[in-house]
């Protein structure tokens, strides 16, 4: 049974997705499974926020846009009315990514949001 309700907010740096009928720990586990299936690995967590990354940071620094590297934080929050919210936000800046890299990060954020709608 899908638990997805809707995307509550979306901008160039984050997305919030609402869910119902699932516990916080189960939702966090489902998010983790979905992101691992998308090629991400867990860097840090599961404190308040879990950090996921995909790609090689050193190669990205050396090769720029020719080597992709993404780093996102994901957090399960209370959404009110018994619902939960997953907030996914980028953990990179335009200083380290450049303009084209930030466009790639925005596209990746859209891909993650679409993937998390299947929960």
Backbone as a chain_set.jsonl record, in Angstrom:
{"seq": "XXXXXXXXXXXXXXXXXXXXXXXXXXXXXXXXXXXXXXXXXXXXXXXXXXXXXXXXXXXXXXXXXXXXXXXXXXXXXXXXXXXXXXXXXXXXXXXXXXXXXXXXXXXXXXXXXXXXXXX", "coords": {"N": [[0.833, -1.178, 0.0], [0.699, 2.132, -0.971], [2.093, 4.941, 0.688], [2.458, 7.54, 0.126], [1.431, 10.931, -0.012], [1.584, 13.663, -1.049], [3.76, 16.027, -2.758], [4.875, 18.494, -0.757], [6.395, 20.84, -0.775], [8.753, 22.322, -2.977], [11.831, 23.344, -4.148], [14.824, 24.839, -5.48], [16.715, 23.809, -3.787], [15.673, 21.994, -1.964], [13.204, 19.443, -1.147], [10.009, 18.587, 0.105], [8.128, 15.881, 1.159], [5.022, 14.417, 1.776], [3.65, 11.819, 3.831], [1.454, 9.143, 4.896], [0.13, 6.789, 7.317], [2.303, 5.201, 8.098], [5.065, 4.35, 10.164], [7.601, 6.452, 11.701], [10.191, 5.273, 11.858], [9.925, 3.148, 10.049], [9.426, 4.577, 7.709], [11.835, 6.015, 7.444], [13.539, 3.856, 6.976], [12.494, 2.901, 4.548], [13.037, 5.098, 2.89], [15.818, 5.037, 2.974], [16.32, 2.515, 1.727], [15.271, 3.05, -0.823], [16.945, 5.152, -1.74], [19.438, 3.876, -1.701], [18.969, 1.97, -3.662], [18.941, 3.709, -5.772], [21.561, 4.224, -6.14], [22.939, 5.535, -4.127], [24.946, 5.943, -1.163], [25.081, 5.536, 2.389], [26.401, 8.037, 4.323], [26.439, 9.267, 6.775], [24.544, 9.008, 9.707], [22.009, 7.475, 11.681], [21.167, 9.959, 12.882], [19.658, 12.988, 13.617], [19.467, 13.659, 11.012], [20.062, 11.935, 7.993], [22.826, 11.455, 5.898], [23.411, 11.18, 2.495], [25.35, 10.086, -0.285], [26.474, 10.091, -3.691], [28.721, 9.052, -6.101], [32.126, 10.178, -6.724], [33.881, 12.304, -4.786], [36.508, 13.374, -4.945], [37.243, 12.863, -7.622], [35.321, 14.419, -8.81], [36.105, 16.987, -8.031], [38.51, 17.141, -9.416], [37.756, 16.665, -12.135], [35.485, 18.125, -12.57], [32.349, 18.868, -14.02], [32.381, 16.579, -15.505], [32.579, 14.377, -13.955], [30.289, 13.123, -11.895], [28.955, 14.052, -8.728], [27.006, 13.801, -5.913], [25.456, 14.998, -2.966], [23.249, 14.658, -0.397], [20.98, 15.486, 2.253], [18.664, 13.759, 4.297], [15.689, 13.808, 6.115], [13.283, 12.684, 8.442], [10.296, 14.074, 9.454], [7.724, 15.352, 11.662], [4.632, 15.754, 10.21], [2.237, 16.803, 10.979], [-1.263, 16.33, 11.793], [-1.093, 13.562, 12.103], [0.444, 12.715, 10.011], [3.562, 12.149, 8.26], [6.615, 13.722, 7.201], [9.091, 13.781, 4.731], [12.047, 15.393, 4.324], [14.245, 16.314, 1.902], [17.357, 17.62, 1.151], [19.868, 19.521, -0.55], [23.398, 19.261, -0.007], [25.495, 20.676, -0.985], [27.232, 23.47, -2.458], [27.015, 26.34, -4.649], [29.51, 27.365, -4.899], [31.274, 25.211, -4.71], [30.289, 23.595, -6.718], [29.746, 24.978, -9.099], [27.968, 26.598, -11.815], [26.832, 24.886, -13.835], [27.079, 22.439, -12.555], [25.323, 22.843, -10.416], [22.91, 22.889, -11.766], [22.821, 20.217, -12.496], [22.577, 19.089, -9.953], [20.042, 20.038, -9.205], [18.461, 18.659, -11.073], [18.962, 16.069, -10.208], [17.811, 16.164, -7.668], [15.121, 16.376, -8.382], [14.823, 13.841, -9.524], [15.228, 12.173, -7.293], [13.04, 12.98, -5.703], [10.907, 12.112, -7.286], [11.396, 9.354, -7.22], [10.976, 8.828, -4.493], [8.269, 9.143, -4.28], [7.159, 6.716, -4.705], [6.976, 5.336, -2.374]], "CA": [[0.0, 0.0, 0.0], [1.505, 3.346, -0.999], [1.888, 5.871, 1.793], [2.686, 8.885, -0.418], [0.277, 11.827, -0.121], [1.882, 14.71, -2.023], [4.935, 16.865, -2.544], [4.387, 19.7, -0.096], [7.144, 21.986, -1.267], [9.891, 21.958, -3.819], [12.557, 24.478, -4.697], [16.089, 24.417, -6.079], [17.62, 23.236, -2.79], [15.061, 20.956, -1.14], [11.856, 18.974, -1.439], [9.327, 17.976, 1.236], [7.133, 14.936, 0.666], [4.158, 13.986, 2.878], [3.245, 10.411, 3.867], [0.545, 8.768, 5.984], [-0.058, 5.361, 7.542], [3.594, 4.537, 8.245], [5.808, 4.884, 11.317], [8.804, 7.212, 11.355], [11.329, 4.382, 11.629], [9.68, 2.424, 8.799], [9.597, 5.53, 6.613], [13.278, 6.252, 7.302], [14.112, 2.646, 6.367], [12.064, 2.879, 3.147], [13.805, 6.141, 2.199], [17.179, 4.51, 2.844], [16.307, 1.466, 0.699], [15.032, 3.672, -2.127], [18.136, 5.893, -2.153], [20.49, 2.897, -1.998], [18.621, 1.419, -4.972], [19.25, 4.748, -6.766], [23.01, 4.351, -6.245], [23.493, 6.317, -3.035], [25.432, 5.248, 0.024], [24.892, 6.297, 3.625], [27.648, 8.598, 4.811], [26.276, 9.592, 8.18], [23.155, 8.866, 10.145], [20.674, 8.045, 11.482], [20.865, 10.952, 13.915], [18.52, 13.813, 13.225], [19.468, 13.683, 9.555], [20.954, 10.971, 7.37], [23.495, 12.037, 4.741], [23.624, 10.233, 1.405], [26.126, 10.619, -1.401], [26.665, 9.246, -4.867], [29.835, 9.537, -6.9], [33.431, 10.323, -6.092], [34.129, 13.738, -4.585], [37.842, 13.755, -5.455], [37.191, 12.906, -9.085], [34.494, 15.564, -9.17], [36.931, 18.187, -7.878], [39.5, 17.13, -10.493], [37.183, 16.651, -13.482], [34.329, 19.017, -12.658], [31.057, 18.319, -14.433], [32.554, 15.296, -16.19], [32.468, 13.349, -12.924], [29.18, 13.566, -11.058], [28.992, 13.816, -7.289], [25.84, 14.376, -5.267], [25.395, 14.807, -1.514], [21.958, 15.13, 0.083], [20.537, 15.129, 3.593], [17.257, 13.355, 4.36], [15.198, 13.848, 7.494], [11.866, 12.405, 8.653], [9.752, 15.053, 10.39], [6.288, 15.307, 11.905], [3.938, 16.587, 9.236], [0.955, 17.248, 11.512], [-2.439, 15.504, 11.491], [-0.72, 12.153, 12.051], [1.256, 12.455, 8.825], [5.002, 12.384, 8.361], [7.203, 14.428, 6.071], [10.509, 13.559, 4.453], [12.676, 16.573, 3.712], [15.526, 16.017, 1.264], [17.963, 18.887, 0.747], [21.242, 19.406, -1.054], [24.46, 19.632, 0.932], [26.596, 21.251, -1.76], [26.979, 24.88, -2.749], [27.419, 26.771, -5.989], [30.953, 27.625, -4.856], [31.984, 23.954, -4.995], [29.719, 22.901, -7.867], [29.659, 25.771, -10.314], [26.612, 26.781, -12.31], [26.365, 23.671, -14.513], [26.954, 21.421, -11.517], [24.106, 23.088, -9.652], [21.8, 22.425, -12.608], [22.804, 18.763, -12.35], [22.062, 18.797, -8.611], [18.594, 20.263, -9.256], [17.889, 17.525, -11.793], [19.053, 14.889, -9.331], [16.813, 16.345, -6.622], [13.831, 16.009, -8.995], [14.834, 12.383, -9.692], [15.028, 11.604, -5.961], [11.655, 13.253, -5.293], [10.052, 11.207, -8.064], [11.61, 8.013, -6.691], [10.388, 8.714, -3.159], [6.82, 9.108, -4.396], [6.732, 5.311, -4.802], [6.868, 4.754, -1.024]], "C": [[0.881, 1.245, 0.0], [1.107, 4.298, 0.138], [2.025, 7.328, 1.345], [1.373, 9.663, -0.466], [0.531, 12.841, -1.232], [3.248, 15.322, -1.752], [4.426, 18.168, -1.965], [5.108, 20.947, -0.573], [8.347, 21.493, -2.039], [10.517, 23.252, -4.307], [13.896, 23.962, -5.211], [17.031, 23.75, -5.085], [17.001, 22.128, -1.959], [13.685, 20.57, -1.668], [11.301, 18.346, -0.164], [8.184, 17.13, 0.7], [6.355, 14.399, 1.862], [3.731, 12.53, 2.696], [2.261, 10.193, 5.008], [0.499, 7.252, 6.101], [1.227, 4.571, 7.661], [4.313, 5.166, 9.437], [7.064, 5.608, 10.841], [9.991, 6.315, 11.058], [11.158, 3.585, 10.34], [9.868, 3.342, 7.593], [11.072, 5.814, 6.373], [13.951, 5.068, 6.624], [13.741, 2.554, 4.884], [12.82, 3.917, 2.317], [15.226, 5.644, 1.957], [17.252, 3.454, 1.744], [16.162, 2.068, -0.696], [16.277, 4.401, -2.626], [19.307, 4.947, -2.451], [20.228, 2.266, -3.359], [18.924, 2.415, -6.098], [20.752, 5.009, -6.865], [23.672, 5.144, -5.137], [24.021, 5.415, -1.925], [25.231, 6.167, 1.224], [26.245, 6.754, 4.128], [27.578, 8.807, 6.311], [24.807, 9.433, 8.53], [23.097, 7.812, 11.205], [20.305, 9.016, 12.578], [19.592, 11.701, 13.548], [18.361, 13.775, 11.705], [20.441, 12.627, 9.048], [21.528, 11.621, 6.115], [23.785, 10.931, 3.741], [24.484, 10.89, 0.34], [26.259, 9.579, -2.495], [27.772, 9.868, -5.697], [31.096, 9.679, -6.076], [33.773, 11.805, -5.998], [35.475, 14.173, -5.156], [37.863, 13.849, -6.977], [36.361, 14.098, -9.558], [35.284, 16.87, -9.065], [37.935, 18.278, -9.024], [38.888, 17.319, -11.882], [35.961, 17.542, -13.653], [33.077, 18.291, -13.084], [31.177, 16.971, -15.136], [32.526, 14.116, -15.233], [31.417, 13.819, -11.922], [29.369, 13.158, -9.606], [27.803, 14.539, -6.673], [25.869, 14.041, -3.781], [24.104, 15.473, -1.016], [21.744, 14.699, 1.52], [19.068, 14.767, 3.533], [16.845, 13.273, 5.826], [13.711, 13.531, 7.502], [11.375, 13.336, 9.752], [8.263, 14.809, 10.596], [5.615, 16.264, 10.927], [2.61, 17.13, 9.73], [-0.175, 16.346, 11.068], [-2.108, 14.021, 11.37], [0.099, 11.759, 10.83], [2.728, 12.677, 9.133], [5.471, 13.084, 7.102], [8.659, 14.011, 5.95], [11.01, 14.807, 3.757], [14.036, 16.152, 3.197], [16.097, 17.344, 0.785], [19.421, 18.67, 0.347], [22.236, 19.874, -0.002], [25.701, 20.103, 0.184], [26.251, 22.699, -2.066], [27.464, 25.219, -4.153], [28.919, 27.052, -6.044], [31.724, 26.361, -5.22], [31.5, 23.283, -6.263], [29.806, 23.683, -9.174], [28.226, 25.79, -10.818], [26.068, 25.522, -12.96], [26.184, 22.538, -13.511], [25.689, 21.602, -10.703], [22.864, 22.716, -10.458], [21.677, 20.904, -12.528], [22.232, 18.357, -10.996], [20.544, 18.992, -8.579], [17.889, 19.117, -9.971], [17.896, 16.261, -10.944], [18.041, 14.982, -8.197], [15.42, 15.995, -7.145], [13.729, 14.497, -9.138], [14.591, 11.687, -8.35], [13.586, 11.786, -5.518], [10.696, 12.303, -6.011], [10.185, 9.778, -7.541], [10.96, 7.801, -5.333], [8.867, 8.735, -3.181], [6.298, 7.676, -4.433], [6.588, 4.642, -3.432], [5.425, 4.8, -0.574]], "O": [[1.726, 1.399, 0.882], [-0.068, 4.425, 0.485], [1.735, 8.243, 2.116], [0.342, 9.145, -0.895], [-0.196, 12.887, -2.224], [3.819, 15.162, -0.673], [3.637, 18.869, -2.598], [4.489, 21.995, -0.755], [8.879, 20.41, -1.794], [9.831, 24.141, -4.812], [14.07, 22.753, -5.36], [18.045, 23.18, -5.489], [17.729, 21.384, -1.302], [13.092, 21.254, -2.502], [12.02, 17.661, 0.563], [7.375, 17.592, -0.104], [6.952, 13.973, 2.851], [3.485, 12.068, 1.582], [2.234, 10.961, 5.97], [0.779, 6.524, 5.148], [1.244, 3.379, 7.355], [4.186, 6.365, 9.687], [7.528, 5.401, 9.72], [10.728, 6.565, 10.105], [12.128, 3.366, 9.614], [10.412, 2.923, 6.571], [11.517, 5.851, 5.226], [14.837, 5.252, 5.789], [14.571, 2.175, 4.058], [13.198, 3.65, 1.177], [15.772, 5.811, 0.866], [18.158, 3.497, 0.911], [16.842, 1.652, -1.634], [16.633, 4.288, -3.799], [20.084, 5.206, -3.37], [21.162, 2.049, -4.13], [19.139, 2.014, -7.242], [21.176, 5.911, -7.587], [24.874, 5.401, -5.209], [23.592, 4.271, -1.777], [25.212, 7.392, 1.101], [27.14, 5.935, 4.336], [28.545, 8.553, 7.029], [23.934, 9.707, 7.707], [24.148, 7.297, 11.587], [19.223, 8.905, 13.155], [18.575, 11.095, 13.211], [17.248, 13.85, 11.186], [21.52, 12.447, 9.613], [20.802, 12.263, 5.357], [24.331, 9.884, 4.09], [24.371, 12.09, 0.087], [26.171, 8.373, -2.263], [27.76, 11.069, -5.964], [31.13, 9.345, -4.891], [33.935, 12.477, -7.017], [35.57, 15.227, -5.783], [38.421, 14.786, -7.548], [36.665, 14.709, -10.582], [35.146, 17.753, -9.911], [38.185, 19.364, -9.547], [39.436, 18.048, -12.71], [35.456, 17.695, -14.765], [32.772, 17.216, -12.569], [30.171, 16.292, -15.34], [32.455, 12.968, -15.67], [31.629, 14.789, -11.194], [29.869, 12.075, -9.3], [27.613, 15.737, -6.884], [26.258, 12.941, -3.387], [23.896, 16.674, -1.189], [22.263, 13.67, 1.954], [18.302, 15.394, 2.801], [17.57, 12.734, 6.661], [12.959, 14.042, 6.672], [11.949, 13.39, 10.839], [7.622, 14.133, 9.791], [5.984, 17.435, 10.83], [1.919, 17.837, 8.997], [-0.05, 15.66, 10.053], [-2.766, 13.298, 10.621], [0.409, 10.582, 10.644], [3.088, 13.307, 10.128], [4.806, 13.043, 6.067], [9.37, 13.902, 6.949], [10.47, 15.226, 2.733], [14.883, 15.688, 3.961], [15.417, 18.107, 0.1], [20.1, 17.767, 0.836], [21.946, 20.77, 0.791], [26.823, 19.947, 0.667], [25.095, 23.103, -1.942], [28.227, 24.468, -4.76], [29.528, 26.984, -7.112], [32.712, 26.424, -5.952], [32.227, 22.474, -6.839], [29.929, 23.088, -10.244], [27.371, 25.072, -10.3], [24.942, 25.122, -12.665], [25.233, 21.763, -13.614], [25.045, 20.621, -10.334], [21.869, 22.273, -9.885], [20.571, 20.365, -12.495], [21.484, 17.384, -10.906], [19.835, 18.184, -7.979], [16.839, 18.655, -9.524], [16.944, 15.482, -10.965], [17.468, 13.966, -7.805], [14.625, 15.384, -6.43], [12.666, 13.924, -8.9], [13.833, 10.72, -8.282], [12.972, 10.848, -5.01], [9.778, 11.759, -5.397], [9.187, 9.066, -7.432], [10.449, 6.717, -5.05], [8.237, 8.374, -2.187], [5.108, 7.45, -4.212], [6.127, 3.504, -3.344], [5.109, 4.361, 0.532]]}, "num_chains": 1, "name": "protein.A"}
